[in-house]
PDB file of C-alpha atoms in Angstrom:
ATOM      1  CA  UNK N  56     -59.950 -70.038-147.734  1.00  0.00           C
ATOM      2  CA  UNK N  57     -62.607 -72.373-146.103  1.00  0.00           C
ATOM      3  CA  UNK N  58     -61.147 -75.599-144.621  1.00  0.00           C
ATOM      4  CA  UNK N  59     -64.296 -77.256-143.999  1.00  0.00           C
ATOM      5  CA  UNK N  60     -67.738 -77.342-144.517  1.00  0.00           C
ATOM      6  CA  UNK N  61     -70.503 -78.975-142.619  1.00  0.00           C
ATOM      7  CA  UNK N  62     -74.368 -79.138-144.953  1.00  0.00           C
ATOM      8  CA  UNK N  63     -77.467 -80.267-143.240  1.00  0.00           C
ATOM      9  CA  UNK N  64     -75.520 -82.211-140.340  1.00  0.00           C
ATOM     10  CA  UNK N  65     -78.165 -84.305-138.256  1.00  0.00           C
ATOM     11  CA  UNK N  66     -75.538 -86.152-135.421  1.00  0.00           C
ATOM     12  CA  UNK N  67     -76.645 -88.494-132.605  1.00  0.00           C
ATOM     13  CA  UNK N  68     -76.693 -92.122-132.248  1.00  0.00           C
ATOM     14  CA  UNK N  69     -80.398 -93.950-132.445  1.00  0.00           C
ATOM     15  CA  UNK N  70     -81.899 -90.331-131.846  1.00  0.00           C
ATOM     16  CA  UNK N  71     -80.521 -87.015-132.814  1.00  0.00           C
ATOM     17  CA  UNK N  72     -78.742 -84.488-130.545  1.00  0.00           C
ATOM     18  CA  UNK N  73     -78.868 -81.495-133.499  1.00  0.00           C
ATOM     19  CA  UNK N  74     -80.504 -81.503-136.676  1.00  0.00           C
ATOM     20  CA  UNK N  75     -79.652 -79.990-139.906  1.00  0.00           C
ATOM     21  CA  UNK N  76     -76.345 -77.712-139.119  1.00  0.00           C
ATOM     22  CA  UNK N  77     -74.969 -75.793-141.486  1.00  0.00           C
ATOM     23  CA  UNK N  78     -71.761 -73.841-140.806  1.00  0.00           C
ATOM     24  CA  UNK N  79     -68.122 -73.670-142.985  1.00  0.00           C
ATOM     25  CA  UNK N  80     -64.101 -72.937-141.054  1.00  0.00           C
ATOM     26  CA  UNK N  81     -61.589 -70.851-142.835  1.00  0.00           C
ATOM     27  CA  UNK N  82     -58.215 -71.074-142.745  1.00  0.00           C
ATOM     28  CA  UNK N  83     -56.943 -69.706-139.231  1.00  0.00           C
ATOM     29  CA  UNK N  84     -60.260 -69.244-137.924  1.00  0.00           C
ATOM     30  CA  UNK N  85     -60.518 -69.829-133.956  1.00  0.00           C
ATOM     31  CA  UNK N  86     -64.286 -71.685-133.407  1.00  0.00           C
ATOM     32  CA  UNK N  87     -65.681 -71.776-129.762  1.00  0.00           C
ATOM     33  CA  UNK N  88     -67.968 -74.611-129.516  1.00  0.00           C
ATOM     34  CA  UNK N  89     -70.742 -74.095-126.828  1.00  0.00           C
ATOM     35  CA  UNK N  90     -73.586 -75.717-125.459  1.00  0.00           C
ATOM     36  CA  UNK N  91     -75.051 -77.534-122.305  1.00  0.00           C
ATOM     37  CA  UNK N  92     -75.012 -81.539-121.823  1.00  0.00           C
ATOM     38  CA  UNK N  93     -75.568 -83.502-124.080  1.00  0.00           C
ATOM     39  CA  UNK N  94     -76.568 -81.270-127.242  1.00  0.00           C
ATOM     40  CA  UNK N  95     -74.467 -82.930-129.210  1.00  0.00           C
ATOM     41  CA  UNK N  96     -70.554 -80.925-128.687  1.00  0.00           C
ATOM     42  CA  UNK N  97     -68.085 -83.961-128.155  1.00  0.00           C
ATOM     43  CA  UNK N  98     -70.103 -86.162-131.164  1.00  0.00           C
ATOM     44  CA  UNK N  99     -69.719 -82.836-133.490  1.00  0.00           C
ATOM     45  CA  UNK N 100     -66.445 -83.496-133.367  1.00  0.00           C
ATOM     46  CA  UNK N 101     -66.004 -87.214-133.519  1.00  0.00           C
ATOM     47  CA  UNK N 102     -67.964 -86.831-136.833  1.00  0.00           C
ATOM     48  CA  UNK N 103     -65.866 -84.380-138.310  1.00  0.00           C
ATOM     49  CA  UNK N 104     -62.666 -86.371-137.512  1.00  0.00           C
ATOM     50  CA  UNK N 105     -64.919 -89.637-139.381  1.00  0.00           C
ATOM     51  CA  UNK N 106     -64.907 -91.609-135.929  1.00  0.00           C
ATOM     52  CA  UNK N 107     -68.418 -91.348-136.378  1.00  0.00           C
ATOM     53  CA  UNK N 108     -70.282 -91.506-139.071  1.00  0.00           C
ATOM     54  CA  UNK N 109     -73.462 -88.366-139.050  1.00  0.00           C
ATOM     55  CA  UNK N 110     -77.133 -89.793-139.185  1.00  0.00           C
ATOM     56  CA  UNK N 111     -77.726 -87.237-142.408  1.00  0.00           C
ATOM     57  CA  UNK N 112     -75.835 -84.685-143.945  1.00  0.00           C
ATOM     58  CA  UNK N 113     -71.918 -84.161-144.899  1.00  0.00           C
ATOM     59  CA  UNK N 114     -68.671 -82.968-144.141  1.00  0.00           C
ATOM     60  CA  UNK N 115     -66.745 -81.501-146.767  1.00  0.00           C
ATOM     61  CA  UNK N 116     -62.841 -80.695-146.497  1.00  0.00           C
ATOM     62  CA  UNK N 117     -61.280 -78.518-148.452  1.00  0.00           C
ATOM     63  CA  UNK N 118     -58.723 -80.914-150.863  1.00  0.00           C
ATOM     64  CA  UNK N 119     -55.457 -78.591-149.556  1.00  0.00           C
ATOM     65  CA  UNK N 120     -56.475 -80.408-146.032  1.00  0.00           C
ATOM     66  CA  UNK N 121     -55.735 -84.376-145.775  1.00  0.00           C
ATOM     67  CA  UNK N 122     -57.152 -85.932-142.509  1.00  0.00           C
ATOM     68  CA  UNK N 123     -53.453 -86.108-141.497  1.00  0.00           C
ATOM     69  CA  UNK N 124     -53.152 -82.901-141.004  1.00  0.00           C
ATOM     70  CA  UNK N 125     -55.923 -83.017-138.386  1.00  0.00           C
ATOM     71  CA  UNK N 126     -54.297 -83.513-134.772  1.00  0.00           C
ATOM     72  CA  UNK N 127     -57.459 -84.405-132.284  1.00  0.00           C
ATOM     73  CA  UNK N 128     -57.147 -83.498-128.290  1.00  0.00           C
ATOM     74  CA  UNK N 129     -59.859 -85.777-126.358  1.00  0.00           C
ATOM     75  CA  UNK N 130     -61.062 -85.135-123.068  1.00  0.00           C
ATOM     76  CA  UNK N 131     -58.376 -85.963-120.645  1.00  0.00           C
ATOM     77  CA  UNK N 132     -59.963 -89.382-118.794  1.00  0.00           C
ATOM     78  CA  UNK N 133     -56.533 -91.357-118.477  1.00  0.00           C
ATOM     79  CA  UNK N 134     -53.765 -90.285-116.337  1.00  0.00           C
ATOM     80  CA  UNK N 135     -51.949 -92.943-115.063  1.00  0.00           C
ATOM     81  CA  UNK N 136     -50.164 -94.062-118.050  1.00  0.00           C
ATOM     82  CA  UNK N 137     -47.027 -96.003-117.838  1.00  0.00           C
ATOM     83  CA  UNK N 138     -45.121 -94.335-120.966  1.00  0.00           C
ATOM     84  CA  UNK N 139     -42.627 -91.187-121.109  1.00  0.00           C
ATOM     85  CA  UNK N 140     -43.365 -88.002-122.097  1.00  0.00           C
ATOM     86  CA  UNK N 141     -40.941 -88.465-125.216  1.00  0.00           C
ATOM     87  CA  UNK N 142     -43.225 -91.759-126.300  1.00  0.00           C
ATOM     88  CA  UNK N 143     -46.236 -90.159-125.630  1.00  0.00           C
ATOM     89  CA  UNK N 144     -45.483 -87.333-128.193  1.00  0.00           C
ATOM     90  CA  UNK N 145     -43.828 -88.940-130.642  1.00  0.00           C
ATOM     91  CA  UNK N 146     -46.811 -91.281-130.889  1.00  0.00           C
ATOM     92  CA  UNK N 147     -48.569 -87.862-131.762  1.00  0.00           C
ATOM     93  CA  UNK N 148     -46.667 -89.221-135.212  1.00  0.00           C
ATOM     94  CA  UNK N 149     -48.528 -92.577-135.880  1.00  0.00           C
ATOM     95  CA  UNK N 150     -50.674 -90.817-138.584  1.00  0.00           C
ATOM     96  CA  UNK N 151     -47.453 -89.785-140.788  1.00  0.00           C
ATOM     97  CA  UNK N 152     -46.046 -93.499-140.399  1.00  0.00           C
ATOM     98  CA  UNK N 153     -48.673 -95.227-142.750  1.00  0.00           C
ATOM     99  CA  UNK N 154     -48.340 -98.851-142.261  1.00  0.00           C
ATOM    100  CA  UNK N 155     -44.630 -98.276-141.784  1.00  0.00           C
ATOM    101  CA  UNK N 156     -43.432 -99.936-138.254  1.00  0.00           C
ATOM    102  CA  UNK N 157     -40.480 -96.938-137.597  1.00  0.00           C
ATOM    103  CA  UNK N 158     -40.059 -93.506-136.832  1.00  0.00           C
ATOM    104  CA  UNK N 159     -38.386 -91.404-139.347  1.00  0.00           C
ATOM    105  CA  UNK N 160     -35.888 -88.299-138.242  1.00  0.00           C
ATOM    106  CA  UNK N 161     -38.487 -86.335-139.823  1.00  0.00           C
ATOM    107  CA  UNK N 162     -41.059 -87.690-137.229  1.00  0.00           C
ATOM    108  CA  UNK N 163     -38.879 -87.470-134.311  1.00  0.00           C
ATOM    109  CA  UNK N 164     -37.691 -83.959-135.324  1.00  0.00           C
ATOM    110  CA  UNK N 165     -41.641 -83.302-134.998  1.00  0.00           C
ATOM    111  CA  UNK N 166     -41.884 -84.280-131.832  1.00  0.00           C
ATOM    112  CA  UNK N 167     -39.234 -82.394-130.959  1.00  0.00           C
ATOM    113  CA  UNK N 168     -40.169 -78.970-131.778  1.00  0.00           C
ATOM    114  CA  UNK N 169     -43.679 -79.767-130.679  1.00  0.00           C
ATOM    115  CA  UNK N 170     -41.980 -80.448-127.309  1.00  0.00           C
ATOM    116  CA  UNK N 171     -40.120 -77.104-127.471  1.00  0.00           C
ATOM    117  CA  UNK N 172     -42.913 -75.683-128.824  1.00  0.00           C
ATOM    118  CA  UNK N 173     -44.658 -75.968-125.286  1.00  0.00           C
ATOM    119  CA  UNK N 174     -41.916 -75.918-122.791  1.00  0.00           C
ATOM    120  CA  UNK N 175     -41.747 -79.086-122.124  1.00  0.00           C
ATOM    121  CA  UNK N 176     -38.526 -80.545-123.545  1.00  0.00           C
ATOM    122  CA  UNK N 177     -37.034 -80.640-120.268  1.00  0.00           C
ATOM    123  CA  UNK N 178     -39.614 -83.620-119.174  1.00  0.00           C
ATOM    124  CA  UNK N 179     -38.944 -85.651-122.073  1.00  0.00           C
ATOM    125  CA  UNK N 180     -37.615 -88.453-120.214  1.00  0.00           C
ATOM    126  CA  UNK N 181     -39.695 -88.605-117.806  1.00  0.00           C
ATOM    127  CA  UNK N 182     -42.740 -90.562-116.640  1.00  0.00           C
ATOM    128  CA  UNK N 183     -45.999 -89.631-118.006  1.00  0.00           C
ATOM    129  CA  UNK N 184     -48.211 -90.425-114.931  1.00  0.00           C
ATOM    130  CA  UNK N 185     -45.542 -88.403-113.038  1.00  0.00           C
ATOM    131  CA  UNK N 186     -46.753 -85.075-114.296  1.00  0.00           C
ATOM    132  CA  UNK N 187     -48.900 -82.099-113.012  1.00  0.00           C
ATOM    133  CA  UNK N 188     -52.690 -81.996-114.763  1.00  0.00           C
ATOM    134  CA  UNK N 189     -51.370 -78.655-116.174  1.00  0.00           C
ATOM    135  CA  UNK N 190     -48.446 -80.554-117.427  1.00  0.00           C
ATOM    136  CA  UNK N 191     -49.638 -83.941-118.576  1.00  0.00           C
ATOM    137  CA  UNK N 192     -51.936 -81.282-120.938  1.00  0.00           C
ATOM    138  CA  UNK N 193     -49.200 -79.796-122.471  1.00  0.00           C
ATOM    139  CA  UNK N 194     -47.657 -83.153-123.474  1.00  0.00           C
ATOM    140  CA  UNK N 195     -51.145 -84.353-124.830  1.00  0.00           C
ATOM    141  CA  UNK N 196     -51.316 -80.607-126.928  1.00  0.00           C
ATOM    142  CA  UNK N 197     -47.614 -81.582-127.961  1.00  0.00           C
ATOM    143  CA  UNK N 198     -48.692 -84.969-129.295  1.00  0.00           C
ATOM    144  CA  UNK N 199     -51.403 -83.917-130.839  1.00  0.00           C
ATOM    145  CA  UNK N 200     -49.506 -80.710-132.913  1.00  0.00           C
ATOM    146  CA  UNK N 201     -47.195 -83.785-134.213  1.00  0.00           C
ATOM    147  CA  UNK N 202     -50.439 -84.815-136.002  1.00  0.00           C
ATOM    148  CA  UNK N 203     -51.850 -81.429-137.048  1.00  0.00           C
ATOM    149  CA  UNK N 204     -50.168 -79.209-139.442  1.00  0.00           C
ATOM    150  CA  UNK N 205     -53.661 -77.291-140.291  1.00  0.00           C
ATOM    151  CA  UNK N 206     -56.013 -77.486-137.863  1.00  0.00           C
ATOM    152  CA  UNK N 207     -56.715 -78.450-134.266  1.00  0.00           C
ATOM    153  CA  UNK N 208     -59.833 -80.137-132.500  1.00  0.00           C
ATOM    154  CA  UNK N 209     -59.966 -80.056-128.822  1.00  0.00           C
ATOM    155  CA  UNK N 210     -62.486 -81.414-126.224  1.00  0.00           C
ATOM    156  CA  UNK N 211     -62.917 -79.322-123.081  1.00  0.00           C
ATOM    157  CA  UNK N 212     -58.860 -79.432-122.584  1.00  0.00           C
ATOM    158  CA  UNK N 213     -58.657 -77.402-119.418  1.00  0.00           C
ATOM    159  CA  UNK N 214     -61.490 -79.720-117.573  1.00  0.00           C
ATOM    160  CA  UNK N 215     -59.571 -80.665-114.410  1.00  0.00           C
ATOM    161  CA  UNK N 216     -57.047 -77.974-114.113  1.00  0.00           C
ATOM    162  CA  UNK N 217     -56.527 -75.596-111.656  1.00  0.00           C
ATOM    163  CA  UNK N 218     -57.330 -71.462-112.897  1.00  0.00           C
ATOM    164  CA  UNK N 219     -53.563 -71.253-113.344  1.00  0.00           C
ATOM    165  CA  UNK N 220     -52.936 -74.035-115.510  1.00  0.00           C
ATOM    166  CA  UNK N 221     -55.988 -73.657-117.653  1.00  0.00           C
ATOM    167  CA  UNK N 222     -54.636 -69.095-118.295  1.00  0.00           C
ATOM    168  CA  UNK N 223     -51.605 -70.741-119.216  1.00  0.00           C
ATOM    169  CA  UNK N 224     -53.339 -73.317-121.516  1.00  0.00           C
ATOM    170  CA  UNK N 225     -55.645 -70.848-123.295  1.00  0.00           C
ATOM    171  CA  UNK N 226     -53.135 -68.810-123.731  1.00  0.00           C
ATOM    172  CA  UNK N 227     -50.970 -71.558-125.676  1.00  0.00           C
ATOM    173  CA  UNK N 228     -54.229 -72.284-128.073  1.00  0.00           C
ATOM    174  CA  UNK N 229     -54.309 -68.515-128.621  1.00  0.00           C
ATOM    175  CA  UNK N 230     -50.422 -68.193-129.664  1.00  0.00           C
ATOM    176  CA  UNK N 231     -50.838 -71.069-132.122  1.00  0.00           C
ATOM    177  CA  UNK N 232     -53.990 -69.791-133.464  1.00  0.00           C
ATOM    178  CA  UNK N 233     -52.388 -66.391-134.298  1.00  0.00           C
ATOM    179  CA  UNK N 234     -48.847 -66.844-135.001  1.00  0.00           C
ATOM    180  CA  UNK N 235     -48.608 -70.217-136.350  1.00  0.00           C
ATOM    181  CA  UNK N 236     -51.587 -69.810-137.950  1.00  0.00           C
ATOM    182  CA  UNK N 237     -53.676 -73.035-136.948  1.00  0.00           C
ATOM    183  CA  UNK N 238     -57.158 -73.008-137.432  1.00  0.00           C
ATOM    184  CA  UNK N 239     -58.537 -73.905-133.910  1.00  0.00           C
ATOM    185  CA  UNK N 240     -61.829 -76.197-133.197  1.00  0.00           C
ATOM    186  CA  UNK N 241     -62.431 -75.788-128.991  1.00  0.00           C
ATOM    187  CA  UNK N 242     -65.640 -77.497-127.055  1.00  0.00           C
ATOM    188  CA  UNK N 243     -65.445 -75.494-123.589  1.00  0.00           C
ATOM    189  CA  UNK N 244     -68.130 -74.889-120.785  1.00  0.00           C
ATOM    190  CA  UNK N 245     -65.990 -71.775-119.917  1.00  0.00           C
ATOM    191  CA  UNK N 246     -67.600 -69.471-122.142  1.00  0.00           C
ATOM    192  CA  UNK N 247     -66.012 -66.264-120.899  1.00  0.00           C
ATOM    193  CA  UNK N 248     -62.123 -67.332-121.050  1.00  0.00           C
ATOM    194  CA  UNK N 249     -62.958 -69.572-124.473  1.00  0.00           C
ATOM    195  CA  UNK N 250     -64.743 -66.914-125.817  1.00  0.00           C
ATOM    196  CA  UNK N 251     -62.042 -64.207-125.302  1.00  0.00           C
ATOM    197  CA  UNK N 252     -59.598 -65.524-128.563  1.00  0.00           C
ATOM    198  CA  UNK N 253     -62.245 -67.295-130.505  1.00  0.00           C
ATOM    199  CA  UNK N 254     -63.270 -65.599-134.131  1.00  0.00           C
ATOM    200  CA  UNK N 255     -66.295 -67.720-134.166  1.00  0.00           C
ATOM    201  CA  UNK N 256     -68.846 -69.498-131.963  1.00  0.00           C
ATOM    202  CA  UNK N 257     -71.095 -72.159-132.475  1.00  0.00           C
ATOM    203  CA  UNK N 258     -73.377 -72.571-130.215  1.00  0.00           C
ATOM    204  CA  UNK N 259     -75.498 -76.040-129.921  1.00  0.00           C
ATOM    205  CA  UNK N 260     -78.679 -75.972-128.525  1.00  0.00           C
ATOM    206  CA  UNK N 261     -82.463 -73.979-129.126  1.00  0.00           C
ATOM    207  CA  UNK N 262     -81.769 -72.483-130.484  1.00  0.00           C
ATOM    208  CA  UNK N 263     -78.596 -73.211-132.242  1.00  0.00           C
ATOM    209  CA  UNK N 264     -75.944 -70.362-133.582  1.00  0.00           C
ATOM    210  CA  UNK N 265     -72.941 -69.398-135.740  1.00  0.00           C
ATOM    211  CA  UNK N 266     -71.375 -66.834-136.303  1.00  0.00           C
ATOM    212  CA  UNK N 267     -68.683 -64.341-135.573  1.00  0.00           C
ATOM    213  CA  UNK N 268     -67.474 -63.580-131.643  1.00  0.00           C
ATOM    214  CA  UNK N 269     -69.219 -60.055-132.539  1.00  0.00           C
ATOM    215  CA  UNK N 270     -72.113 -61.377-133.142  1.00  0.00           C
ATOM    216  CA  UNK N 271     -72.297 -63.176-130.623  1.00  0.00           C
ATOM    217  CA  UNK N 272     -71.688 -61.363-127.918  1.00  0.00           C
ATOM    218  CA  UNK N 273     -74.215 -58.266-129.416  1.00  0.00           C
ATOM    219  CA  UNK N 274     -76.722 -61.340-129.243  1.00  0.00           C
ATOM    220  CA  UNK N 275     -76.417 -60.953-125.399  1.00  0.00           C
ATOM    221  CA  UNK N 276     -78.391 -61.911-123.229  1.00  0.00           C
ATOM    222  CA  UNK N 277     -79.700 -65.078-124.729  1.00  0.00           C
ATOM    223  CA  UNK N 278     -80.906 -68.376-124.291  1.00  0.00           C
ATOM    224  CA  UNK N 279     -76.665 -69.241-125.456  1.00  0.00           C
ATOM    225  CA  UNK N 280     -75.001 -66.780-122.913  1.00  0.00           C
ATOM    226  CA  UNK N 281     -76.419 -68.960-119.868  1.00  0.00           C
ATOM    227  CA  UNK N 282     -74.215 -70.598-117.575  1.00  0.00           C
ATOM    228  CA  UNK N 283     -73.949 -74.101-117.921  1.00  0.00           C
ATOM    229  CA  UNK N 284     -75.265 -74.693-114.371  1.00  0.00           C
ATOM    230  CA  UNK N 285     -78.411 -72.300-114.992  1.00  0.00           C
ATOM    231  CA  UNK N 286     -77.418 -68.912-113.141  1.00  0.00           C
ATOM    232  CA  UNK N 287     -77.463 -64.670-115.259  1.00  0.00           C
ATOM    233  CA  UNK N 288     -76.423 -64.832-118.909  1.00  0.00           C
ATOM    234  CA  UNK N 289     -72.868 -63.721-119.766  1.00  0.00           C
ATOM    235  CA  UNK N 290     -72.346 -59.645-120.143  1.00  0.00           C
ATOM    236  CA  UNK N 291     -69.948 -58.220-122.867  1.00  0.00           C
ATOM    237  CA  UNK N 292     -66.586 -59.371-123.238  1.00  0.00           C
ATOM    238  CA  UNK N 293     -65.265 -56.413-125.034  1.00  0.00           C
TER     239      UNK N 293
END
């Protein structure tokens, strides 16, 4: 079943970064979102979440998937923030609230799983800005599964972490993808690693492509398979 559909997308702000992109998400789909600087990755998905409105073209959602089922994991820019873990991801909940000034035990039970969902149940009390980079991740995944029952966006979430942390974080985007079903949205630099769960790639930039991981990859080398910081294209993951 397609989720979402994206006709004749033009994004940018007073000049465009991408013009006229077409490509659709099904239902438990896993899209890799590539591309250098600045052709347009982070705004691709600002528009779909309508934080920014496209300079032409549409975004269509499928009418089984309400924007509250959307759950949205920005690039990671604060870190010293005075809250606890428990706050953090039960604000994850917001969305589900309405203009309603209190959690529910429905919302809180939420946050709960999401926190046992990711091992992290054990820090609920504590601070925040206390946490590992690895860790403060997994509470900012938690918070954002509170909002997403369908389908998850994420921008460049292992950017700061160690090799370690960000295994262990792919490797929690993978085991949502394919046994809870969540269709995955991921902008990465780290083509190899994203690129060795994803069902899909997009790839922004000249020229621009979709289509399946196969694909893809057969496509190699390519103008797409480049390094972000110039260098040999990407071999064969497979």
């Amino acid at each position: 079943m397609i989720q979402m559909t994206c006709q004749g997308l033009t994004l940018g702000y007073t000049s465009a970064l991408v013009r006229d992109l077409d490509f659709s998400v099904g239902a438990g789909d896993y899209l890799c979102i590539l591309g250098e600087n600045g052709t347009g990755k982070s705004t691709l998905l600002k528009t779909l979440l309508g934080l920014q409105a496209p300079l032409a073209g549409c975004v269509t959602f499928s009418p089984h998937l309400r924007a509250t089922e959307l759950g949205y994991l920005p690039q990671q820019t604060q870190r010293d923030f005075p809250a606890t873990v428990w706050e953090v991801v039960l604000s994850g909940c917001q969305s589900r609230c309405a203009l309603r000034p209190f959690y529910r035990r429905a919302e809180k039970d939420a946050a709960r799983q999401a926190l046992r969902r990711l091992g992290i149940d054990h820090l609920a009390k504590g601070c925040y800005r206390d946490l590992s980079g690895g860790q403060q991740q997994r509470v900012l995944l938690a918070r954002a599964l509170c909002a997403a029952r369908k389908m998850l966006l994420l921008d460049e979430p292992v950017a700061g972490l160690d090799p370690a942390a960000s295994r262990e974080f792919y490797q929690l985007i993978a085991q949502l993808n394919r046994q809870d079903g969540m269709t995955i949205l991921m902008v990465s630099h780290d083509t190899q690693a994203a690129l060795a769960d994803a069902t899909h790639v997009l790839y922004l930039g000249n020229p621009v492509f979709f289509g399946t991981r196969e694909d893809f990859l057969r496509a190699a080398p390519g103008p797409w398979t480049r390094s972000p910081k110039g260098g040999e294209a990407h071999g064969r993951l497979d």
